[in-house]
């Protein structure tokens, strides 16, 4: 009989951008790219857009940003392809929901460590979560190519890179393959948002996330999109309700910082099979290793 005493996991989502949460209070989990890819695979794993390891900042294998206290909980975020990412707005809401529900924080407001720096997160009375996302820094203009069609794009940095395209043809554009962009400007890849302004209060967005593909939501992407729309309106301060495929979030931007408010849900918990988890340490079988 197989043993199920493998690592604990939870499954959660923020506007249907979904994550596997791996509590690691002692900093013992070896979270390899291969394990992340297997966990996120929707046929051979649990299925997710990314993995959130919950680890004390002081036990992280790498050096934390200077503004992250050693005793803070750190969101070690990985994309579905196993790559490391700086920040995830939907992920940090799910992360905060776990901390609060698990009793690891005793207040509704908590600093969370990320590779983009410390982020203050507040669990609202209605169950939504608000994240201080930091400055949405506009870096200039570039372009994005979709199905051979070049579109003007605004570069916005939220600790991770974004290219925002304002368009009125949201439904018609093909995001089944990665849009083209300038790799010299974005050697580590870039998140691409297609944004349709609806009125002075609402925008609609689709997103192609680097390392994942098109997802039903992207938290940092909603902030980048709002910053681009507010800037296009000739304003410095503004807020928008952002409609994504997985729901609605509220974003506020100022010249100094930005906030993201939206739902965060935990839907399942359990333990990974110990044999399955251990098997992912082994070298995968390749054609060259098979003899007839």
PDB file of C-alpha atoms in Angstrom:
ATOM      1  CA  UNK A   1       0.000   0.000   0.000  1.00  0.00           C
ATOM      2  CA  UNK A   2       1.291   3.458  -0.846  1.00  0.00           C
ATOM      3  CA  UNK A   3       2.063   5.972   1.884  1.00  0.00           C
ATOM      4  CA  UNK A   4       0.270   9.310   1.670  1.00  0.00           C
ATOM      5  CA  UNK A   5       2.451  10.977   4.319  1.00  0.00           C
ATOM      6  CA  UNK A   6       4.017  13.310   1.803  1.00  0.00           C
ATOM      7  CA  UNK A   7       4.055  17.122   1.947  1.00  0.00           C
ATOM      8  CA  UNK A   8       0.903  18.977   2.944  1.00  0.00           C
ATOM      9  CA  UNK A   9      -0.801  20.986   0.194  1.00  0.00           C
ATOM     10  CA  UNK A  10      -3.742  23.296  -0.280  1.00  0.00           C
ATOM     11  CA  UNK A  11      -5.459  24.404  -3.484  1.00  0.00           C
ATOM     12  CA  UNK A  12      -6.738  27.939  -3.872  1.00  0.00           C
ATOM     13  CA  UNK A  13      -7.504  30.633  -6.407  1.00  0.00           C
ATOM     14  CA  UNK A  14      -7.950  34.382  -6.810  1.00  0.00           C
ATOM     15  CA  UNK A  15     -10.433  35.187  -9.601  1.00  0.00           C
ATOM     16  CA  UNK A  16      -9.716  31.659 -10.957  1.00  0.00           C
ATOM     17  CA  UNK A  17      -5.952  32.212 -11.191  1.00  0.00           C
ATOM     18  CA  UNK A  18      -5.198  29.003  -9.291  1.00  0.00           C
ATOM     19  CA  UNK A  19      -2.317  27.851  -7.124  1.00  0.00           C
ATOM     20  CA  UNK A  20      -0.962  24.920  -5.158  1.00  0.00           C
ATOM     21  CA  UNK A  21       0.028  26.144  -1.685  1.00  0.00           C
ATOM     22  CA  UNK A  22       2.871  24.225   0.013  1.00  0.00           C
ATOM     23  CA  UNK A  23       3.334  25.060   3.711  1.00  0.00           C
ATOM     24  CA  UNK A  24       7.040  24.760   4.598  1.00  0.00           C
ATOM     25  CA  UNK A  25       7.503  26.295   8.080  1.00  0.00           C
ATOM     26  CA  UNK A  26      10.885  24.591   8.602  1.00  0.00           C
ATOM     27  CA  UNK A  27      12.298  25.337   5.159  1.00  0.00           C
ATOM     28  CA  UNK A  28      12.709  21.636   4.364  1.00  0.00           C
ATOM     29  CA  UNK A  29      10.962  21.263   0.988  1.00  0.00           C
ATOM     30  CA  UNK A  30      13.146  20.934  -2.084  1.00  0.00           C
ATOM     31  CA  UNK A  31      10.980  22.658  -4.664  1.00  0.00           C
ATOM     32  CA  UNK A  32      12.628  21.770  -7.972  1.00  0.00           C
ATOM     33  CA  UNK A  33      11.408  22.955 -11.372  1.00  0.00           C
ATOM     34  CA  UNK A  34      10.466  19.358 -12.189  1.00  0.00           C
ATOM     35  CA  UNK A  35       8.270  19.086  -9.102  1.00  0.00           C
ATOM     36  CA  UNK A  36       6.589  22.405  -9.872  1.00  0.00           C
ATOM     37  CA  UNK A  37       5.826  21.338 -13.439  1.00  0.00           C
ATOM     38  CA  UNK A  38       4.356  18.037 -12.213  1.00  0.00           C
ATOM     39  CA  UNK A  39       2.201  19.713  -9.538  1.00  0.00           C
ATOM     40  CA  UNK A  40       0.831  22.260 -12.009  1.00  0.00           C
ATOM     41  CA  UNK A  41       0.108  19.759 -14.779  1.00  0.00           C
ATOM     42  CA  UNK A  42      -3.679  19.421 -15.042  1.00  0.00           C
ATOM     43  CA  UNK A  43      -3.509  15.763 -16.121  1.00  0.00           C
ATOM     44  CA  UNK A  44      -0.685  14.194 -14.110  1.00  0.00           C
ATOM     45  CA  UNK A  45      -0.674  16.554 -11.113  1.00  0.00           C
ATOM     46  CA  UNK A  46      -3.040  18.742  -9.112  1.00  0.00           C
ATOM     47  CA  UNK A  47      -3.264  21.405 -11.804  1.00  0.00           C
ATOM     48  CA  UNK A  48      -2.473  25.078 -11.250  1.00  0.00           C
ATOM     49  CA  UNK A  49      -1.093  28.263 -12.771  1.00  0.00           C
ATOM     50  CA  UNK A  50       1.658  28.316 -10.152  1.00  0.00           C
ATOM     51  CA  UNK A  51       2.991  27.118  -6.790  1.00  0.00           C
ATOM     52  CA  UNK A  52       3.175  29.160  -3.568  1.00  0.00           C
ATOM     53  CA  UNK A  53       5.663  27.826  -0.998  1.00  0.00           C
ATOM     54  CA  UNK A  54       4.999  29.271   2.475  1.00  0.00           C
ATOM     55  CA  UNK A  55       8.408  29.621   4.146  1.00  0.00           C
ATOM     56  CA  UNK A  56       9.930  31.943   6.790  1.00  0.00           C
ATOM     57  CA  UNK A  57      12.049  34.574   5.061  1.00  0.00           C
ATOM     58  CA  UNK A  58      15.047  33.675   7.234  1.00  0.00           C
ATOM     59  CA  UNK A  59      14.973  30.068   5.954  1.00  0.00           C
ATOM     60  CA  UNK A  60      14.855  30.963   2.276  1.00  0.00           C
ATOM     61  CA  UNK A  61      17.709  29.507   0.227  1.00  0.00           C
ATOM     62  CA  UNK A  62      18.381  32.874  -1.379  1.00  0.00           C
ATOM     63  CA  UNK A  63      18.846  36.327   0.139  1.00  0.00           C
ATOM     64  CA  UNK A  64      15.560  38.159   0.666  1.00  0.00           C
ATOM     65  CA  UNK A  65      15.092  41.773  -0.446  1.00  0.00           C
ATOM     66  CA  UNK A  66      16.381  44.259   2.124  1.00  0.00           C
ATOM     67  CA  UNK A  67      12.894  45.413   3.203  1.00  0.00           C
ATOM     68  CA  UNK A  68      11.689  41.876   4.051  1.00  0.00           C
ATOM     69  CA  UNK A  69      12.105  41.054   7.782  1.00  0.00           C
ATOM     70  CA  UNK A  70      13.764  37.719   8.585  1.00  0.00           C
ATOM     71  CA  UNK A  71      10.709  36.612  10.587  1.00  0.00           C
ATOM     72  CA  UNK A  72       8.197  37.478   7.839  1.00  0.00           C
ATOM     73  CA  UNK A  73       6.438  34.779   5.851  1.00  0.00           C
ATOM     74  CA  UNK A  74       7.864  34.640   2.331  1.00  0.00           C
ATOM     75  CA  UNK A  75       5.880  33.777  -0.793  1.00  0.00           C
ATOM     76  CA  UNK A  76       8.271  31.612  -2.801  1.00  0.00           C
ATOM     77  CA  UNK A  77       6.356  31.786  -6.076  1.00  0.00           C
ATOM     78  CA  UNK A  78       6.976  29.561  -9.096  1.00  0.00           C
ATOM     79  CA  UNK A  79       5.279  29.684 -12.504  1.00  0.00           C
ATOM     80  CA  UNK A  80       3.734  26.536 -13.931  1.00  0.00           C
ATOM     81  CA  UNK A  81       6.805  25.893 -16.088  1.00  0.00           C
ATOM     82  CA  UNK A  82       9.006  25.804 -12.963  1.00  0.00           C
ATOM     83  CA  UNK A  83      10.528  29.249 -13.415  1.00  0.00           C
ATOM     84  CA  UNK A  84      10.904  31.607 -10.465  1.00  0.00           C
ATOM     85  CA  UNK A  85       8.827  34.817 -10.468  1.00  0.00           C
ATOM     86  CA  UNK A  86       9.166  38.045  -8.523  1.00  0.00           C
ATOM     87  CA  UNK A  87       5.548  38.733  -7.634  1.00  0.00           C
ATOM     88  CA  UNK A  88       1.966  37.562  -8.165  1.00  0.00           C
ATOM     89  CA  UNK A  89      -0.973  39.741  -7.144  1.00  0.00           C
ATOM     90  CA  UNK A  90      -3.537  36.936  -7.110  1.00  0.00           C
ATOM     91  CA  UNK A  91      -1.076  34.564  -5.499  1.00  0.00           C
ATOM     92  CA  UNK A  92      -0.262  36.897  -2.631  1.00  0.00           C
ATOM     93  CA  UNK A  93      -3.975  37.204  -1.811  1.00  0.00           C
ATOM     94  CA  UNK A  94      -4.309  33.415  -1.658  1.00  0.00           C
ATOM     95  CA  UNK A  95      -1.079  33.296   0.373  1.00  0.00           C
ATOM     96  CA  UNK A  96      -2.474  35.809   2.892  1.00  0.00           C
ATOM     97  CA  UNK A  97      -5.766  33.913   3.093  1.00  0.00           C
ATOM     98  CA  UNK A  98      -3.810  30.766   4.034  1.00  0.00           C
ATOM     99  CA  UNK A  99      -1.764  32.596   6.700  1.00  0.00           C
ATOM    100  CA  UNK A 100      -4.904  34.073   8.244  1.00  0.00           C
ATOM    101  CA  UNK A 101      -6.989  30.874   8.132  1.00  0.00           C
ATOM    102  CA  UNK A 102      -4.096  28.757   9.484  1.00  0.00           C
ATOM    103  CA  UNK A 103      -3.612  31.080  12.438  1.00  0.00           C
ATOM    104  CA  UNK A 104      -0.067  31.966  11.418  1.00  0.00           C
ATOM    105  CA  UNK A 105      -0.946  35.663  11.691  1.00  0.00           C
ATOM    106  CA  UNK A 106      -3.159  37.065  14.445  1.00  0.00           C
ATOM    107  CA  UNK A 107      -4.277  40.216  12.666  1.00  0.00           C
ATOM    108  CA  UNK A 108      -5.940  41.039   9.387  1.00  0.00           C
ATOM    109  CA  UNK A 109      -2.894  43.031   8.264  1.00  0.00           C
ATOM    110  CA  UNK A 110       0.411  41.291   7.590  1.00  0.00           C
ATOM    111  CA  UNK A 111       3.667  41.943   5.734  1.00  0.00           C
ATOM    112  CA  UNK A 112       4.398  39.274   3.122  1.00  0.00           C
ATOM    113  CA  UNK A 113       7.862  38.813   1.671  1.00  0.00           C
ATOM    114  CA  UNK A 114       8.207  38.508  -2.104  1.00  0.00           C
ATOM    115  CA  UNK A 115      11.132  38.751  -4.508  1.00  0.00           C
ATOM    116  CA  UNK A 116       9.764  42.179  -5.454  1.00  0.00           C
ATOM    117  CA  UNK A 117      10.008  43.261  -1.792  1.00  0.00           C
ATOM    118  CA  UNK A 118       7.677  43.334   1.208  1.00  0.00           C
ATOM    119  CA  UNK A 119       3.956  43.695   0.486  1.00  0.00           C
ATOM    120  CA  UNK A 120       1.379  44.678   3.131  1.00  0.00           C
ATOM    121  CA  UNK A 121      -1.754  42.561   2.867  1.00  0.00           C
ATOM    122  CA  UNK A 122      -5.097  43.163   4.636  1.00  0.00           C
ATOM    123  CA  UNK A 123      -7.886  40.586   4.967  1.00  0.00           C
ATOM    124  CA  UNK A 124     -11.075  42.642   4.677  1.00  0.00           C
ATOM    125  CA  UNK A 125     -14.219  41.987   6.796  1.00  0.00           C
ATOM    126  CA  UNK A 126     -16.083  40.797   3.690  1.00  0.00           C
ATOM    127  CA  UNK A 127     -13.416  38.154   3.010  1.00  0.00           C
ATOM    128  CA  UNK A 128     -11.729  39.987   0.163  1.00  0.00           C
ATOM    129  CA  UNK A 129      -8.013  40.703   0.398  1.00  0.00           C
ATOM    130  CA  UNK A 130      -6.297  44.028  -0.308  1.00  0.00           C
ATOM    131  CA  UNK A 131      -2.622  44.099  -1.283  1.00  0.00           C
ATOM    132  CA  UNK A 132      -0.339  47.116  -1.353  1.00  0.00           C
ATOM    133  CA  UNK A 133       1.277  46.396  -4.718  1.00  0.00           C
ATOM    134  CA  UNK A 134       3.892  49.164  -4.643  1.00  0.00           C
ATOM    135  CA  UNK A 135       4.606  51.563  -7.466  1.00  0.00           C
ATOM    136  CA  UNK A 136       3.404  50.808 -10.987  1.00  0.00           C
ATOM    137  CA  UNK A 137       6.448  52.198 -12.786  1.00  0.00           C
ATOM    138  CA  UNK A 138       5.895  53.161 -16.423  1.00  0.00           C
ATOM    139  CA  UNK A 139       9.065  52.385 -18.416  1.00  0.00           C
ATOM    140  CA  UNK A 140       8.138  53.572 -21.894  1.00  0.00           C
ATOM    141  CA  UNK A 141       6.634  52.214 -25.107  1.00  0.00           C
ATOM    142  CA  UNK A 142       7.328  49.040 -27.045  1.00  0.00           C
ATOM    143  CA  UNK A 143       5.252  46.732 -29.246  1.00  0.00           C
ATOM    144  CA  UNK A 144       3.589  43.331 -29.209  1.00  0.00           C
ATOM    145  CA  UNK A 145       2.890  41.123 -32.230  1.00  0.00           C
ATOM    146  CA  UNK A 146      -0.161  38.845 -32.359  1.00  0.00           C
ATOM    147  CA  UNK A 147      -0.824  36.726 -35.450  1.00  0.00           C
ATOM    148  CA  UNK A 148       1.450  39.011 -37.479  1.00  0.00           C
ATOM    149  CA  UNK A 149      -0.293  42.169 -36.289  1.00  0.00           C
ATOM    150  CA  UNK A 150       1.892  44.704 -34.423  1.00  0.00           C
ATOM    151  CA  UNK A 151       0.283  46.591 -31.530  1.00  0.00           C
ATOM    152  CA  UNK A 152       1.650  49.503 -29.521  1.00  0.00           C
ATOM    153  CA  UNK A 153       2.272  48.577 -25.870  1.00  0.00           C
ATOM    154  CA  UNK A 154       3.164  50.420 -22.678  1.00  0.00           C
ATOM    155  CA  UNK A 155       5.850  48.871 -20.477  1.00  0.00           C
ATOM    156  CA  UNK A 156       4.852  48.829 -16.789  1.00  0.00           C
ATOM    157  CA  UNK A 157       6.954  47.366 -13.958  1.00  0.00           C
ATOM    158  CA  UNK A 158       5.320  45.947 -10.818  1.00  0.00           C
ATOM    159  CA  UNK A 159       8.452  44.142  -9.658  1.00  0.00           C
ATOM    160  CA  UNK A 160       7.773  41.913 -12.654  1.00  0.00           C
ATOM    161  CA  UNK A 161       7.522  43.176 -16.253  1.00  0.00           C
ATOM    162  CA  UNK A 162       4.343  43.891 -18.223  1.00  0.00           C
ATOM    163  CA  UNK A 163       3.399  45.116 -21.681  1.00  0.00           C
ATOM    164  CA  UNK A 164      -0.104  46.617 -21.840  1.00  0.00           C
ATOM    165  CA  UNK A 165      -1.961  46.984 -25.160  1.00  0.00           C
ATOM    166  CA  UNK A 166      -5.151  49.065 -25.313  1.00  0.00           C
ATOM    167  CA  UNK A 167      -7.532  47.605 -27.876  1.00  0.00           C
ATOM    168  CA  UNK A 168     -11.192  47.326 -28.764  1.00  0.00           C
ATOM    169  CA  UNK A 169     -10.795  43.836 -30.271  1.00  0.00           C
ATOM    170  CA  UNK A 170     -10.339  41.790 -27.130  1.00  0.00           C
ATOM    171  CA  UNK A 171     -12.329  38.690 -28.079  1.00  0.00           C
ATOM    172  CA  UNK A 172     -10.889  38.393 -31.579  1.00  0.00           C
ATOM    173  CA  UNK A 173      -7.194  38.270 -30.627  1.00  0.00           C
ATOM    174  CA  UNK A 174      -5.461  34.892 -30.436  1.00  0.00           C
ATOM    175  CA  UNK A 175      -3.559  34.174 -27.213  1.00  0.00           C
ATOM    176  CA  UNK A 176      -3.172  30.438 -27.797  1.00  0.00           C
ATOM    177  CA  UNK A 177       0.486  31.098 -28.610  1.00  0.00           C
ATOM    178  CA  UNK A 178       2.875  33.557 -26.996  1.00  0.00           C
ATOM    179  CA  UNK A 179       2.722  37.030 -28.576  1.00  0.00           C
ATOM    180  CA  UNK A 180       5.939  38.424 -30.003  1.00  0.00           C
ATOM    181  CA  UNK A 181       7.934  41.053 -28.106  1.00  0.00           C
ATOM    182  CA  UNK A 182      11.451  42.520 -28.038  1.00  0.00           C
ATOM    183  CA  UNK A 183      13.662  39.947 -26.234  1.00  0.00           C
ATOM    184  CA  UNK A 184      16.447  42.501 -25.883  1.00  0.00           C
ATOM    185  CA  UNK A 185      14.173  44.611 -23.675  1.00  0.00           C
ATOM    186  CA  UNK A 186      12.725  41.613 -21.822  1.00  0.00           C
ATOM    187  CA  UNK A 187      15.379  38.861 -21.707  1.00  0.00           C
ATOM    188  CA  UNK A 188      13.525  37.094 -18.888  1.00  0.00           C
ATOM    189  CA  UNK A 189      10.165  37.221 -20.653  1.00  0.00           C
ATOM    190  CA  UNK A 190       7.201  39.520 -20.073  1.00  0.00           C
ATOM    191  CA  UNK A 191       3.524  39.362 -19.136  1.00  0.00           C
ATOM    192  CA  UNK A 192       1.256  40.737 -21.865  1.00  0.00           C
ATOM    193  CA  UNK A 193      -2.128  42.346 -21.153  1.00  0.00           C
ATOM    194  CA  UNK A 194      -4.787  43.137 -23.750  1.00  0.00           C
ATOM    195  CA  UNK A 195      -7.087  45.797 -22.302  1.00  0.00           C
ATOM    196  CA  UNK A 196     -10.442  47.199 -23.452  1.00  0.00           C
ATOM    197  CA  UNK A 197     -11.676  50.331 -21.618  1.00  0.00           C
ATOM    198  CA  UNK A 198     -15.452  50.035 -21.058  1.00  0.00           C
ATOM    199  CA  UNK A 199     -16.178  53.367 -19.335  1.00  0.00           C
ATOM    200  CA  UNK A 200     -14.632  55.668 -16.721  1.00  0.00           C
ATOM    201  CA  UNK A 201     -14.934  52.998 -14.026  1.00  0.00           C
ATOM    202  CA  UNK A 202     -14.490  49.627 -15.760  1.00  0.00           C
ATOM    203  CA  UNK A 203     -12.027  47.882 -18.035  1.00  0.00           C
ATOM    204  CA  UNK A 204     -11.891  44.356 -19.452  1.00  0.00           C
ATOM    205  CA  UNK A 205      -8.630  42.409 -19.718  1.00  0.00           C
ATOM    206  CA  UNK A 206      -7.058  39.254 -21.114  1.00  0.00           C
ATOM    207  CA  UNK A 207      -3.534  38.202 -20.208  1.00  0.00           C
ATOM    208  CA  UNK A 208      -0.732  35.968 -21.451  1.00  0.00           C
ATOM    209  CA  UNK A 209       1.480  35.178 -18.446  1.00  0.00           C
ATOM    210  CA  UNK A 210       5.120  34.332 -19.014  1.00  0.00           C
ATOM    211  CA  UNK A 211       5.845  30.748 -18.066  1.00  0.00           C
ATOM    212  CA  UNK A 212       2.133  29.839 -18.060  1.00  0.00           C
ATOM    213  CA  UNK A 213       0.176  30.980 -21.131  1.00  0.00           C
ATOM    214  CA  UNK A 214      -3.233  32.658 -21.165  1.00  0.00           C
ATOM    215  CA  UNK A 215      -4.710  32.605 -17.655  1.00  0.00           C
ATOM    216  CA  UNK A 216      -8.103  33.637 -16.338  1.00  0.00           C
ATOM    217  CA  UNK A 217      -6.567  36.423 -14.280  1.00  0.00           C
ATOM    218  CA  UNK A 218      -3.248  38.082 -13.368  1.00  0.00           C
ATOM    219  CA  UNK A 219      -3.091  40.319 -10.289  1.00  0.00           C
ATOM    220  CA  UNK A 220      -0.040  42.366 -11.216  1.00  0.00           C
ATOM    221  CA  UNK A 221      -1.443  42.511 -14.747  1.00  0.00           C
ATOM    222  CA  UNK A 222      -4.660  44.175 -13.533  1.00  0.00           C
ATOM    223  CA  UNK A 223      -2.563  46.856 -11.811  1.00  0.00           C
ATOM    224  CA  UNK A 224      -0.412  47.377 -14.908  1.00  0.00           C
ATOM    225  CA  UNK A 225      -3.568  47.613 -17.031  1.00  0.00           C
ATOM    226  CA  UNK A 226      -5.151  50.174 -14.707  1.00  0.00           C
ATOM    227  CA  UNK A 227      -1.963  52.246 -14.634  1.00  0.00           C
ATOM    228  CA  UNK A 228      -1.900  52.294 -18.441  1.00  0.00           C
ATOM    229  CA  UNK A 229      -5.580  53.276 -18.741  1.00  0.00           C
ATOM    230  CA  UNK A 230      -5.297  56.015 -16.107  1.00  0.00           C
ATOM    231  CA  UNK A 231      -2.197  57.363 -17.835  1.00  0.00           C
ATOM    232  CA  UNK A 232      -3.984  57.304 -21.223  1.00  0.00           C
ATOM    233  CA  UNK A 233      -6.758  59.396 -19.659  1.00  0.00           C
ATOM    234  CA  UNK A 234      -4.177  62.018 -18.692  1.00  0.00           C
ATOM    235  CA  UNK A 235      -4.539  61.321 -14.962  1.00  0.00           C
ATOM    236  CA  UNK A 236      -2.040  60.478 -12.199  1.00  0.00           C
ATOM    237  CA  UNK A 237      -4.520  59.009  -9.707  1.00  0.00           C
ATOM    238  CA  UNK A 238      -7.360  56.696 -10.551  1.00  0.00           C
ATOM    239  CA  UNK A 239      -9.230  53.477  -9.901  1.00  0.00           C
ATOM    240  CA  UNK A 240     -10.893  50.885 -12.095  1.00  0.00           C
ATOM    241  CA  UNK A 241     -12.928  47.718 -11.685  1.00  0.00           C
ATOM    242  CA  UNK A 242     -11.031  45.217 -13.815  1.00  0.00           C
ATOM    243  CA  UNK A 243     -13.109  42.464 -15.404  1.00  0.00           C
ATOM    244  CA  UNK A 244     -11.047  39.349 -16.123  1.00  0.00           C
ATOM    245  CA  UNK A 245     -12.236  35.933 -17.237  1.00  0.00           C
ATOM    246  CA  UNK A 246     -12.261  34.703 -13.636  1.00  0.00           C
ATOM    247  CA  UNK A 247     -14.103  37.606 -11.993  1.00  0.00           C
ATOM    248  CA  UNK A 248     -13.679  41.240 -10.982  1.00  0.00           C
ATOM    249  CA  UNK A 249     -11.030  43.039  -8.918  1.00  0.00           C
ATOM    250  CA  UNK A 250     -10.665  46.677  -7.887  1.00  0.00           C
ATOM    251  CA  UNK A 251      -7.403  48.526  -8.502  1.00  0.00           C
ATOM    252  CA  UNK A 252      -6.293  51.970  -7.321  1.00  0.00           C
ATOM    253  CA  UNK A 253      -3.129  53.671  -8.581  1.00  0.00           C
ATOM    254  CA  UNK A 254      -1.281  56.802  -7.493  1.00  0.00           C
ATOM    255  CA  UNK A 255       2.140  58.147  -8.480  1.00  0.00           C
ATOM    256  CA  UNK A 256       3.544  56.534  -5.316  1.00  0.00           C
ATOM    257  CA  UNK A 257       1.825  53.170  -4.940  1.00  0.00           C
ATOM    258  CA  UNK A 258      -1.129  50.981  -5.946  1.00  0.00           C
ATOM    259  CA  UNK A 259      -3.590  48.609  -4.292  1.00  0.00           C
ATOM    260  CA  UNK A 260      -5.384  45.514  -5.521  1.00  0.00           C
ATOM    261  CA  UNK A 261      -8.568  44.244  -3.841  1.00  0.00           C
ATOM    262  CA  UNK A 262     -10.230  40.971  -4.757  1.00  0.00           C
ATOM    263  CA  UNK A 263     -11.389  37.550  -3.595  1.00  0.00           C
ATOM    264  CA  UNK A 264      -9.150  34.726  -2.401  1.00  0.00           C
ATOM    265  CA  UNK A 265     -10.480  31.221  -1.810  1.00  0.00           C
ATOM    266  CA  UNK A 266      -9.024  27.982  -0.477  1.00  0.00           C
ATOM    267  CA  UNK A 267     -10.946  25.031  -1.893  1.00  0.00           C
ATOM    268  CA  UNK A 268      -9.074  21.857  -0.900  1.00  0.00           C
ATOM    269  CA  UNK A 269      -6.303  20.467   1.277  1.00  0.00           C
ATOM    270  CA  UNK A 270      -4.537  17.152   1.724  1.00  0.00           C
ATOM    271  CA  UNK A 271      -1.179  15.419   1.460  1.00  0.00           C
ATOM    272  CA  UNK A 272       0.786  14.494  -1.616  1.00  0.00           C
ATOM    273  CA  UNK A 273       1.631  10.842  -2.108  1.00  0.00           C
ATOM    274  CA  UNK A 274       5.111  10.302  -0.656  1.00  0.00           C
ATOM    275  CA  UNK A 275       6.204   7.868  -3.387  1.00  0.00           C
ATOM    276  CA  UNK A 276       5.021  10.176  -6.167  1.00  0.00           C
ATOM    277  CA  UNK A 277       6.807  13.162  -4.627  1.00  0.00           C
ATOM    278  CA  UNK A 278      10.023  11.192  -4.132  1.00  0.00           C
ATOM    279  CA  UNK A 279       9.901   9.836  -7.679  1.00  0.00           C
ATOM    280  CA  UNK A 280      10.270  13.379  -8.969  1.00  0.00           C
ATOM    281  CA  UNK A 281      13.806  13.417  -7.555  1.00  0.00           C
ATOM    282  CA  UNK A 282      14.807  10.727 -10.024  1.00  0.00           C
ATOM    283  CA  UNK A 283      16.128  11.424 -13.509  1.00  0.00           C
ATOM    284  CA  UNK A 284      13.338  11.138 -16.107  1.00  0.00           C
ATOM    285  CA  UNK A 285      13.499   8.184 -18.484  1.00  0.00           C
ATOM    286  CA  UNK A 286      14.846   9.221 -21.890  1.00  0.00           C
ATOM    287  CA  UNK A 287      15.100   7.433 -25.224  1.00  0.00           C
ATOM    288  CA  UNK A 288      18.885   7.146 -24.830  1.00  0.00           C
ATOM    289  CA  UNK A 289      18.488   5.318 -21.515  1.00  0.00           C
ATOM    290  CA  UNK A 290      16.181   2.620 -22.925  1.00  0.00           C
ATOM    291  CA  UNK A 291      17.724  -0.550 -24.353  1.00  0.00           C
ATOM    292  CA  UNK A 292      15.866  -3.012 -26.556  1.00  0.00           C
TER     293      UNK A 292
END
